[in-house]
């Protein structure tokens, strides 16, 4: 896949990266190639997939783009993951973090709330508590942090 990426044959690079991931879902090189192709072309075959079969790969590309500080691009992949599985509490939480980084507080709050409504989880509760603290809503901030203290 890397060879085809270097030759700017992006379609073949994506195809081979997806094939490599079918054998080894944790293949970091294949994830890197998929992220790089998207950054180079602003397109990804993954965004056309609607099968749960590709969900882990879509999330891994989102994480890679996030690590590269390509937040708007990572948001696109988290949104796709949630289109496939709207009950993915981790994707909701991570999308909230992306929105917070992009200074979109209302969407960040919405995502954190969705995350904990899907499944009560430490990260979503913590991030919602911090959100309220930043909004100077101490009472709600403490409420969510207390839930963490009681349950974890």
PDB file of C-alpha atoms in Angstrom:
ATOM      1  CA  UNK A   1       0.000   0.000   0.000  1.00  0.00           C
ATOM      2  CA  UNK A   2       2.820   2.393   0.880  1.00  0.00           C
ATOM      3  CA  UNK A   3       4.505   1.770  -2.457  1.00  0.00           C
ATOM      4  CA  UNK A   4       1.343   2.744  -4.345  1.00  0.00           C
ATOM      5  CA  UNK A   5       0.831   5.776  -2.111  1.00  0.00           C
ATOM      6  CA  UNK A   6       4.381   6.935  -2.868  1.00  0.00           C
ATOM      7  CA  UNK A   7       3.655   6.480  -6.579  1.00  0.00           C
ATOM      8  CA  UNK A   8       0.476   8.579  -6.063  1.00  0.00           C
ATOM      9  CA  UNK A   9      -1.739   5.687  -7.108  1.00  0.00           C
ATOM     10  CA  UNK A  10      -4.109   6.475  -4.266  1.00  0.00           C
ATOM     11  CA  UNK A  11      -6.924   4.184  -5.343  1.00  0.00           C
ATOM     12  CA  UNK A  12      -4.651   1.142  -5.331  1.00  0.00           C
ATOM     13  CA  UNK A  13      -3.037   2.278  -2.069  1.00  0.00           C
ATOM     14  CA  UNK A  14      -6.466   2.379  -0.392  1.00  0.00           C
ATOM     15  CA  UNK A  15      -7.484  -0.970  -1.837  1.00  0.00           C
ATOM     16  CA  UNK A  16      -4.332  -2.671  -0.599  1.00  0.00           C
ATOM     17  CA  UNK A  17      -4.496  -0.977   2.802  1.00  0.00           C
ATOM     18  CA  UNK A  18      -8.043  -2.260   3.291  1.00  0.00           C
ATOM     19  CA  UNK A  19      -6.940  -5.721   2.185  1.00  0.00           C
ATOM     20  CA  UNK A  20      -4.047  -5.640   4.675  1.00  0.00           C
ATOM     21  CA  UNK A  21      -6.476  -4.639   7.424  1.00  0.00           C
ATOM     22  CA  UNK A  22      -8.730  -7.581   6.604  1.00  0.00           C
ATOM     23  CA  UNK A  23      -5.803  -9.834   7.609  1.00  0.00           C
ATOM     24  CA  UNK A  24      -4.520  -7.694  10.471  1.00  0.00           C
ATOM     25  CA  UNK A  25      -6.987  -5.099  11.827  1.00  0.00           C
ATOM     26  CA  UNK A  26      -4.211  -3.519  13.922  1.00  0.00           C
ATOM     27  CA  UNK A  27      -1.901  -2.817  10.989  1.00  0.00           C
ATOM     28  CA  UNK A  28      -0.722   0.724  11.769  1.00  0.00           C
ATOM     29  CA  UNK A  29       0.930   1.121   8.381  1.00  0.00           C
ATOM     30  CA  UNK A  30      -2.359   0.452   6.588  1.00  0.00           C
ATOM     31  CA  UNK A  31      -4.160   2.961   8.833  1.00  0.00           C
ATOM     32  CA  UNK A  32      -1.422   5.505   8.092  1.00  0.00           C
ATOM     33  CA  UNK A  33      -1.885   4.972   4.355  1.00  0.00           C
ATOM     34  CA  UNK A  34      -5.666   5.411   4.590  1.00  0.00           C
ATOM     35  CA  UNK A  35      -5.263   8.632   6.587  1.00  0.00           C
ATOM     36  CA  UNK A  36      -2.568   9.924   4.218  1.00  0.00           C
ATOM     37  CA  UNK A  37      -4.698   9.208   1.144  1.00  0.00           C
ATOM     38  CA  UNK A  38      -7.573  11.130   2.690  1.00  0.00           C
ATOM     39  CA  UNK A  39      -5.344  14.074   3.545  1.00  0.00           C
ATOM     40  CA  UNK A  40      -3.895  14.106   0.041  1.00  0.00           C
ATOM     41  CA  UNK A  41      -7.158  13.667  -1.896  1.00  0.00           C
ATOM     42  CA  UNK A  42      -9.856  14.749   0.587  1.00  0.00           C
ATOM     43  CA  UNK A  43     -11.621  11.500  -0.340  1.00  0.00           C
ATOM     44  CA  UNK A  44     -11.801   8.061   1.189  1.00  0.00           C
ATOM     45  CA  UNK A  45     -13.441   4.863   0.105  1.00  0.00           C
ATOM     46  CA  UNK A  46     -14.184   4.314   3.810  1.00  0.00           C
ATOM     47  CA  UNK A  47     -16.625   7.223   3.805  1.00  0.00           C
ATOM     48  CA  UNK A  48     -18.679   5.345   1.222  1.00  0.00           C
ATOM     49  CA  UNK A  49     -18.909   2.200   3.357  1.00  0.00           C
ATOM     50  CA  UNK A  50     -22.018   1.611   5.456  1.00  0.00           C
ATOM     51  CA  UNK A  51     -21.100  -1.705   6.999  1.00  0.00           C
ATOM     52  CA  UNK A  52     -20.118  -2.379  10.595  1.00  0.00           C
ATOM     53  CA  UNK A  53     -17.303  -4.432   9.069  1.00  0.00           C
ATOM     54  CA  UNK A  54     -15.402  -1.158   8.489  1.00  0.00           C
ATOM     55  CA  UNK A  55     -16.277   0.504  11.796  1.00  0.00           C
ATOM     56  CA  UNK A  56     -12.997  -0.211  13.605  1.00  0.00           C
ATOM     57  CA  UNK A  57     -10.971   0.958  10.623  1.00  0.00           C
ATOM     58  CA  UNK A  58     -12.993   4.169  10.338  1.00  0.00           C
ATOM     59  CA  UNK A  59     -12.447   4.881  14.042  1.00  0.00           C
ATOM     60  CA  UNK A  60      -8.721   4.109  13.762  1.00  0.00           C
ATOM     61  CA  UNK A  61      -8.363   6.584  10.893  1.00  0.00           C
ATOM     62  CA  UNK A  62     -10.221   9.167  13.007  1.00  0.00           C
ATOM     63  CA  UNK A  63      -7.802   8.582  15.894  1.00  0.00           C
ATOM     64  CA  UNK A  64      -4.808   8.895  13.549  1.00  0.00           C
ATOM     65  CA  UNK A  65      -6.114  12.169  12.092  1.00  0.00           C
ATOM     66  CA  UNK A  66      -6.765  13.440  15.606  1.00  0.00           C
ATOM     67  CA  UNK A  67      -3.175  12.621  16.612  1.00  0.00           C
ATOM     68  CA  UNK A  68      -2.022  14.581  13.564  1.00  0.00           C
ATOM     69  CA  UNK A  69      -4.136  17.504  14.819  1.00  0.00           C
ATOM     70  CA  UNK A  70      -6.294  17.289  11.708  1.00  0.00           C
ATOM     71  CA  UNK A  71      -9.427  17.832  13.784  1.00  0.00           C
ATOM     72  CA  UNK A  72     -11.907  18.761  11.052  1.00  0.00           C
ATOM     73  CA  UNK A  73     -10.873  15.697   9.092  1.00  0.00           C
ATOM     74  CA  UNK A  74     -11.065  13.445  12.158  1.00  0.00           C
ATOM     75  CA  UNK A  75     -14.573  14.784  12.795  1.00  0.00           C
ATOM     76  CA  UNK A  76     -15.672  13.492   9.379  1.00  0.00           C
ATOM     77  CA  UNK A  77     -14.563   9.952  10.259  1.00  0.00           C
ATOM     78  CA  UNK A  78     -16.160  10.016  13.727  1.00  0.00           C
ATOM     79  CA  UNK A  79     -19.401  11.201  12.144  1.00  0.00           C
ATOM     80  CA  UNK A  80     -19.213   8.302   9.690  1.00  0.00           C
ATOM     81  CA  UNK A  81     -18.593   5.859  12.541  1.00  0.00           C
ATOM     82  CA  UNK A  82     -21.694   7.202  14.294  1.00  0.00           C
ATOM     83  CA  UNK A  83     -23.718   6.966  11.098  1.00  0.00           C
ATOM     84  CA  UNK A  84     -22.892   3.241  11.077  1.00  0.00           C
ATOM     85  CA  UNK A  85     -23.303   2.740  14.837  1.00  0.00           C
ATOM     86  CA  UNK A  86     -25.105   5.572  16.664  1.00  0.00           C
ATOM     87  CA  UNK A  87     -24.695   3.648  19.946  1.00  0.00           C
ATOM     88  CA  UNK A  88     -20.901   3.976  20.001  1.00  0.00           C
ATOM     89  CA  UNK A  89     -20.288   5.856  23.261  1.00  0.00           C
ATOM     90  CA  UNK A  90     -16.527   6.131  22.639  1.00  0.00           C
ATOM     91  CA  UNK A  91     -17.042   7.717  19.215  1.00  0.00           C
ATOM     92  CA  UNK A  92     -19.564  10.166  20.706  1.00  0.00           C
ATOM     93  CA  UNK A  93     -17.094  11.136  23.415  1.00  0.00           C
ATOM     94  CA  UNK A  94     -14.194  11.485  20.982  1.00  0.00           C
ATOM     95  CA  UNK A  95     -16.326  13.574  18.632  1.00  0.00           C
ATOM     96  CA  UNK A  96     -17.118  15.795  21.613  1.00  0.00           C
ATOM     97  CA  UNK A  97     -13.409  16.273  22.238  1.00  0.00           C
ATOM     98  CA  UNK A  98     -12.951  17.223  18.576  1.00  0.00           C
ATOM     99  CA  UNK A  99     -15.739  19.801  18.804  1.00  0.00           C
ATOM    100  CA  UNK A 100     -14.267  21.171  22.012  1.00  0.00           C
ATOM    101  CA  UNK A 101     -10.894  21.548  20.297  1.00  0.00           C
ATOM    102  CA  UNK A 102     -12.649  23.335  17.419  1.00  0.00           C
ATOM    103  CA  UNK A 103     -14.253  25.666  20.022  1.00  0.00           C
ATOM    104  CA  UNK A 104     -17.762  24.414  19.252  1.00  0.00           C
ATOM    105  CA  UNK A 105     -18.941  24.057  22.838  1.00  0.00           C
ATOM    106  CA  UNK A 106     -22.601  23.323  22.136  1.00  0.00           C
ATOM    107  CA  UNK A 107     -21.810  20.388  19.846  1.00  0.00           C
ATOM    108  CA  UNK A 108     -19.194  19.169  22.334  1.00  0.00           C
ATOM    109  CA  UNK A 109     -21.805  19.162  25.104  1.00  0.00           C
ATOM    110  CA  UNK A 110     -24.310  17.387  22.842  1.00  0.00           C
ATOM    111  CA  UNK A 111     -21.763  14.657  22.048  1.00  0.00           C
ATOM    112  CA  UNK A 112     -20.776  14.148  25.701  1.00  0.00           C
ATOM    113  CA  UNK A 113     -24.456  13.852  26.617  1.00  0.00           C
ATOM    114  CA  UNK A 114     -25.026  11.343  23.805  1.00  0.00           C
ATOM    115  CA  UNK A 115     -22.002   9.376  25.003  1.00  0.00           C
ATOM    116  CA  UNK A 116     -23.315   8.967  28.545  1.00  0.00           C
ATOM    117  CA  UNK A 117     -26.892   8.367  27.349  1.00  0.00           C
ATOM    118  CA  UNK A 118     -25.673   5.470  25.211  1.00  0.00           C
ATOM    119  CA  UNK A 119     -23.593   4.062  28.046  1.00  0.00           C
ATOM    120  CA  UNK A 120     -22.604   5.707  31.294  1.00  0.00           C
ATOM    121  CA  UNK A 121     -18.855   5.993  30.970  1.00  0.00           C
ATOM    122  CA  UNK A 122     -16.053   7.667  32.869  1.00  0.00           C
ATOM    123  CA  UNK A 123     -14.729   9.703  29.932  1.00  0.00           C
ATOM    124  CA  UNK A 124     -18.104  11.138  28.914  1.00  0.00           C
ATOM    125  CA  UNK A 125     -19.021  12.010  32.499  1.00  0.00           C
ATOM    126  CA  UNK A 126     -15.618  13.581  33.116  1.00  0.00           C
ATOM    127  CA  UNK A 127     -15.710  15.629  29.917  1.00  0.00           C
ATOM    128  CA  UNK A 128     -19.263  16.797  30.602  1.00  0.00           C
ATOM    129  CA  UNK A 129     -18.238  17.796  34.131  1.00  0.00           C
ATOM    130  CA  UNK A 130     -15.284  19.771  32.770  1.00  0.00           C
ATOM    131  CA  UNK A 131     -17.530  21.329  30.112  1.00  0.00           C
ATOM    132  CA  UNK A 132     -19.877  22.648  32.813  1.00  0.00           C
ATOM    133  CA  UNK A 133     -16.940  23.859  34.898  1.00  0.00           C
ATOM    134  CA  UNK A 134     -15.656  25.854  31.902  1.00  0.00           C
ATOM    135  CA  UNK A 135     -19.155  27.306  31.512  1.00  0.00           C
ATOM    136  CA  UNK A 136     -18.957  28.380  35.174  1.00  0.00           C
ATOM    137  CA  UNK A 137     -21.868  26.043  36.013  1.00  0.00           C
ATOM    138  CA  UNK A 138     -20.241  24.625  39.119  1.00  0.00           C
ATOM    139  CA  UNK A 139     -23.334  22.769  40.306  1.00  0.00           C
ATOM    140  CA  UNK A 140     -23.617  20.644  37.153  1.00  0.00           C
ATOM    141  CA  UNK A 141     -19.845  20.251  36.966  1.00  0.00           C
ATOM    142  CA  UNK A 142     -19.759  18.797  40.473  1.00  0.00           C
ATOM    143  CA  UNK A 143     -22.814  16.621  39.724  1.00  0.00           C
ATOM    144  CA  UNK A 144     -21.037  14.767  36.917  1.00  0.00           C
ATOM    145  CA  UNK A 145     -17.732  14.492  38.759  1.00  0.00           C
ATOM    146  CA  UNK A 146     -19.617  13.075  41.780  1.00  0.00           C
ATOM    147  CA  UNK A 147     -21.189  10.396  39.576  1.00  0.00           C
ATOM    148  CA  UNK A 148     -17.650   9.350  38.656  1.00  0.00           C
ATOM    149  CA  UNK A 149     -16.586   9.264  42.307  1.00  0.00           C
ATOM    150  CA  UNK A 150     -19.548   7.071  43.255  1.00  0.00           C
ATOM    151  CA  UNK A 151     -19.259   4.656  40.319  1.00  0.00           C
ATOM    152  CA  UNK A 152     -15.523   4.433  39.658  1.00  0.00           C
TER     153      UNK A 152
END
